Coordinates of C-alpha atoms in Angstrom, one line a residue:
M24 CA -28.5 17.9 -12.5
P25 CA -31.6 15.6 -12.8
V26 CA -30.8 11.9 -12.5
S27 CA -32.3 11.4 -15.9
E28 CA -29.5 13.5 -17.4
L29 CA -26.7 11.5 -15.8
S30 CA -24.5 9.2 -17.8
A31 CA -24.2 5.5 -16.9
A32 CA -20.7 6.2 -15.5
E33 CA -22.0 9.0 -13.3
L34 CA -24.8 6.9 -12.0
R35 CA -22.5 4.1 -11.2
E36 CA -20.1 6.4 -9.4
R37 CA -22.9 7.9 -7.4
Y38 CA -24.1 4.5 -6.3
L39 CA -20.7 3.3 -5.3
A40 CA -19.7 6.5 -3.5
S41 CA -23.0 6.4 -1.5
L42 CA -22.3 2.8 -0.6
R43 CA -18.8 3.5 0.5
R44 CA -20.1 6.3 2.8
E45 CA -22.6 4.0 4.4
L46 CA -20.2 1.0 4.8
T47 CA -17.7 3.1 6.7
G48 CA -20.4 4.3 9.1
R49 CA -20.0 7.9 8.0
A50 CA -23.7 8.1 7.1
D51 CA -24.7 7.4 10.7
R52 CA -26.7 10.1 12.4
Y53 CA -27.5 8.4 15.6
P54 CA -25.0 5.6 16.3
Y55 CA -25.3 3.7 19.5
R56 CA -23.0 1.9 21.8
L57 CA -23.8 -1.3 23.7
V58 CA -23.8 -1.0 27.4
K59 CA -21.5 -3.5 29.2
R60 CA -22.8 -5.6 32.1
P61 CA -22.6 -3.3 35.2
K62 CA -20.7 -4.3 38.3
K63 CA -23.2 -2.8 40.9
D64 CA -25.9 -5.2 42.0
K65 CA -28.9 -3.0 41.3
E66 CA -27.7 -1.9 37.9
R67 CA -26.7 -5.5 37.0
R68 CA -30.2 -6.8 37.9
L69 CA -31.8 -4.3 35.6
Y70 CA -29.4 -5.1 32.9
D71 CA -30.0 -8.9 33.3
A72 CA -33.8 -8.3 33.2
V73 CA -33.5 -6.4 29.9
R74 CA -31.3 -9.0 28.4
A75 CA -33.6 -11.8 29.5
R76 CA -36.3 -10.3 27.3
G77 CA -34.0 -10.5 24.3
M78 CA -33.2 -6.8 24.2
D79 CA -30.0 -4.7 24.6
L80 CA -29.2 -1.6 26.6
V81 CA -27.6 1.0 24.4
T82 CA -26.4 4.6 24.7
L83 CA -26.5 7.2 22.0
E84 CA -23.3 9.0 21.3
P85 CA -22.2 11.6 18.7
P86 CA -20.9 10.0 15.5
N87 CA -17.2 10.4 14.9
H88 CA -17.4 10.6 11.1
E89 CA -13.8 11.8 10.7
L90 CA -12.4 8.9 12.7
Y91 CA -14.5 6.3 10.8
G92 CA -13.5 8.0 7.5
E93 CA -9.8 7.5 8.4
G94 CA -10.3 3.9 9.4
G95 CA -9.1 4.8 12.9
G96 CA -11.9 3.3 14.9
W97 CA -14.4 0.5 15.1
P98 CA -17.8 1.9 13.9
V99 CA -20.9 0.8 15.7
T100 CA -23.2 0.4 12.7
G101 CA -20.7 0.6 9.8
L102 CA -19.8 -2.7 8.1
T103 CA -16.1 -2.0 7.7
M104 CA -13.3 -0.4 9.8
I105 CA -10.9 0.3 6.9
G106 CA -12.0 3.9 6.2
T107 CA -12.7 5.9 3.1
Q108 CA -9.3 5.8 1.4
R109 CA -8.7 2.0 1.7
L110 CA -12.3 1.3 0.7
E111 CA -12.0 3.5 -2.4
Q112 CA -8.8 1.8 -3.3
V113 CA -10.6 -1.5 -3.3
Q114 CA -13.2 -0.1 -5.8
R115 CA -10.5 1.4 -8.0
A116 CA -8.6 -1.9 -8.0
V117 CA -11.7 -3.8 -9.1
E118 CA -12.4 -1.3 -11.8
T119 CA -8.8 -1.6 -13.1
I120 CA -9.1 -5.4 -13.1
I121 CA -12.2 -5.2 -15.2
A122 CA -10.7 -2.6 -17.6
E123 CA -7.5 -4.5 -18.1
D124 CA -9.3 -7.9 -18.1
I125 CA -7.0 -9.4 -15.4
P126 CA -8.0 -13.0 -14.9
G127 CA -9.2 -14.3 -11.6
D128 CA -11.6 -14.0 -8.7
L129 CA -11.3 -11.6 -5.7
I130 CA -10.7 -12.7 -2.1
E131 CA -10.4 -11.0 1.3
T132 CA -8.9 -12.9 4.3
G133 CA -10.3 -11.4 7.4
V134 CA -13.6 -9.6 6.6
W135 CA -15.1 -8.5 10.0
R136 CA -18.7 -7.5 9.0
G137 CA -18.0 -7.9 5.3
G138 CA -17.9 -4.2 4.2
S139 CA -15.0 -4.3 1.7
C140 CA -16.2 -7.6 0.2
I141 CA -19.7 -6.1 -0.2
L142 CA -18.1 -3.2 -2.1
M143 CA -16.2 -5.7 -4.3
R144 CA -19.4 -7.4 -5.2
A145 CA -21.2 -4.1 -5.7
T146 CA -18.5 -2.9 -8.1
L147 CA -18.8 -6.1 -10.1
E148 CA -22.6 -5.6 -10.2
A149 CA -22.3 -1.9 -11.2
Y150 CA -20.1 -2.9 -14.2
G151 CA -22.2 -5.9 -15.2
E152 CA -19.3 -8.2 -14.5
T153 CA -20.7 -11.7 -14.1
G154 CA -17.6 -13.9 -14.6
R155 CA -15.9 -13.3 -11.3
R156 CA -16.6 -14.3 -7.7
V157 CA -15.9 -12.6 -4.4
W158 CA -14.5 -15.0 -1.8
V159 CA -15.2 -14.1 1.8
A160 CA -12.6 -15.9 4.0
D161 CA -12.8 -15.6 7.8
S162 CA -12.9 -17.8 10.9
F163 CA -16.2 -16.0 11.8
A164 CA -15.1 -16.6 15.3
G165 CA -12.5 -13.8 15.8
V166 CA -8.7 -13.8 15.6
P167 CA -7.0 -17.0 16.5
P168 CA -4.8 -17.1 19.7
P169 CA -1.1 -16.5 18.8
D170 CA 1.1 -19.5 18.2
P171 CA 4.5 -18.0 19.4
E172 CA 6.4 -21.3 19.0
T173 CA 5.7 -21.3 15.2
Y174 CA 5.3 -17.5 14.8
P175 CA 7.2 -15.7 17.5
Q176 CA 6.3 -12.4 15.8
D177 CA 2.8 -12.8 17.2
A178 CA 3.9 -13.4 20.8
G179 CA 1.8 -11.4 23.3
D180 CA -0.9 -10.4 20.8
G181 CA -4.3 -10.2 22.5
L182 CA -6.7 -9.6 19.7
H183 CA -8.2 -13.1 20.2
N184 CA -9.7 -11.6 23.4
Q185 CA -11.6 -8.9 21.4
T186 CA -15.1 -10.3 21.1
P187 CA -16.3 -7.5 18.8
L188 CA -14.1 -9.0 16.1
A189 CA -16.0 -12.3 16.1
I190 CA -18.8 -11.7 13.6
S191 CA -20.8 -14.8 12.6
M192 CA -21.0 -15.9 9.0
E193 CA -24.8 -15.6 9.2
E194 CA -24.5 -11.9 10.1
V195 CA -22.1 -11.2 7.2
Q196 CA -24.4 -13.0 4.8
A197 CA -27.3 -10.9 6.1
N198 CA -25.2 -7.8 5.5
F199 CA -24.7 -8.8 1.9
A200 CA -28.4 -9.6 1.5
S201 CA -29.4 -6.2 2.9
Y202 CA -27.8 -4.7 -0.2
D203 CA -29.3 -7.4 -2.5
L204 CA -25.8 -8.6 -3.2
L205 CA -25.9 -12.2 -1.8
D206 CA -25.9 -14.5 -4.8
D207 CA -23.8 -17.1 -6.6
Q208 CA -21.0 -14.7 -7.2
V209 CA -20.3 -14.6 -3.4
R210 CA -18.5 -17.6 -1.8
F211 CA -17.9 -18.0 1.9
L212 CA -14.8 -19.8 3.3
P213 CA -15.3 -20.3 7.0
G214 CA -12.5 -21.5 9.3
W215 CA -8.9 -20.8 10.3
F216 CA -6.7 -19.8 7.3
R217 CA -4.2 -22.5 8.0
D218 CA -7.0 -25.0 7.3
T219 CA -9.1 -23.3 4.6
L220 CA -6.7 -21.5 2.2
P221 CA -4.8 -24.6 1.2
T222 CA -8.2 -26.1 0.0
L223 CA -8.7 -23.6 -2.7
G224 CA -6.7 -25.6 -5.2
E225 CA -6.2 -24.0 -8.6
E226 CA -8.4 -20.9 -8.1
R227 CA -6.9 -17.9 -9.8
W228 CA -7.0 -14.4 -8.3
S229 CA -7.0 -10.9 -9.6
L230 CA -7.2 -9.3 -6.2
V231 CA -6.0 -10.6 -2.8
R232 CA -6.7 -8.5 0.3
L233 CA -5.1 -9.6 3.5
D234 CA -6.6 -8.3 6.8
G235 CA -5.8 -11.0 9.3
D236 CA -4.0 -8.9 11.9
L237 CA -1.3 -11.5 12.7
Y238 CA 2.0 -12.6 11.1
E239 CA 0.5 -16.1 10.9
S240 CA -2.6 -15.0 9.0
T241 CA -0.6 -12.7 6.7
I242 CA 2.1 -15.2 5.8
I243 CA -0.3 -18.0 5.3
G244 CA -2.4 -15.8 3.0
L245 CA 0.7 -14.9 1.0
N246 CA 2.0 -18.4 0.8
E247 CA -1.3 -19.9 -0.3
L248 CA -2.7 -17.2 -2.6
Y249 CA 0.1 -15.2 -4.1
P250 CA 1.4 -18.0 -6.4
R251 CA -2.0 -18.0 -8.2
L252 CA -2.4 -14.2 -8.3
S253 CA -2.5 -13.2 -12.0
P254 CA 0.2 -10.8 -13.4
G255 CA -1.1 -7.3 -12.9
G256 CA -3.2 -8.5 -10.0
F257 CA -3.5 -6.5 -6.7
L258 CA -2.0 -7.7 -3.4
I259 CA -3.3 -5.5 -0.6
V260 CA -2.0 -5.6 3.0
D261 CA -4.5 -3.7 5.2
D262 CA -2.4 -3.6 8.4
W263 CA 1.1 -2.8 7.0
G264 CA 1.3 0.4 9.1
A265 CA -0.8 -0.6 12.1
M266 CA 0.5 -4.0 12.9
T267 CA 4.3 -4.5 12.8
Q268 CA 3.9 -8.3 12.5
C269 CA 1.8 -7.9 9.3
R270 CA 4.4 -5.7 7.7
Q271 CA 7.1 -8.1 8.8
A272 CA 5.3 -11.0 7.1
A273 CA 4.9 -9.1 3.9
E274 CA 8.6 -8.0 3.9
D275 CA 9.8 -11.5 4.7
F276 CA 7.7 -12.9 1.8
R277 CA 8.9 -10.3 -0.7
R278 CA 12.5 -10.9 0.3
D279 CA 12.2 -14.7 0.2
H280 CA 10.6 -14.6 -3.3
G281 CA 12.6 -11.8 -4.8
I282 CA 9.6 -9.5 -5.2
T283 CA 10.6 -6.0 -6.2
A284 CA 7.3 -4.6 -7.4
P285 CA 6.9 -1.1 -5.9
I286 CA 4.7 -0.7 -2.8
H287 CA 2.1 2.0 -2.9
E288 CA 0.7 3.6 0.3
I289 CA -3.0 3.9 0.5
D290 CA -3.3 5.8 3.8
W291 CA -1.7 5.6 7.2
T292 CA -1.7 1.8 7.3
G293 CA -2.8 0.2 4.1
V294 CA -0.5 -0.6 1.1
Y295 CA -0.7 -2.6 -2.1
W296 CA 1.5 -3.7 -4.9
R297 CA 0.7 -5.2 -8.3
K298 CA 2.3 -8.5 -9.3
D299 CA 4.9 -8.4 -12.0
G300 CA 4.6 -10.7 -15.0

């Protein structure tokens, strides 16, 4: 069908579906992998000489579209690792919020390269929604070291050693800008959640997406943000199935606050519920 014959709704869905595909890395044809610094002297000298010129050594490898689509890997060039189903759920949640006029902004805690927040902003843009903001909350320095004395559920976690998780705020901002979506409706909140989330004051939320990988990050997000989540708003836990400590934090919070709203599975790890009220 010619584009000129498509309805506004069809054009909107085509735009957002194309964006979802690109954000997950499923549109990659020639993804690359950074070469680590070699151990052998001769190879290491070559590597260092290339790096000294401000370049990287990379290898091409076949794209694993199925893995990226399931959210089971860390894409090389994609801007999110949450996969197709979780990304689409974000879009549908925002569409529901707009349709039902649920008050409040949208926030994600733990954004990596910013892909799901970019989709939130794109969905607002596609529907002409100018009265809401997308909050991008992250340390922009990776996952914090575990604090087993305060949060024994995180004891032994080693994600703070994973340097690919440390994406700078400037890089995330550039990712927004590459889609022409960096504007006044996007707010950045840099720092550890224990320090930043309590500063949000009386902000109201229609969507809270938790992707902090730790019990600490998840429980802080719930304690600080859930009380101001509007009735009917979405609470999304990305790592419910992948990280036992994240599921434990959500279950503890629900038990302690008498929350009985049904939990909906998104895929093999993500879940959400809607706040009663």
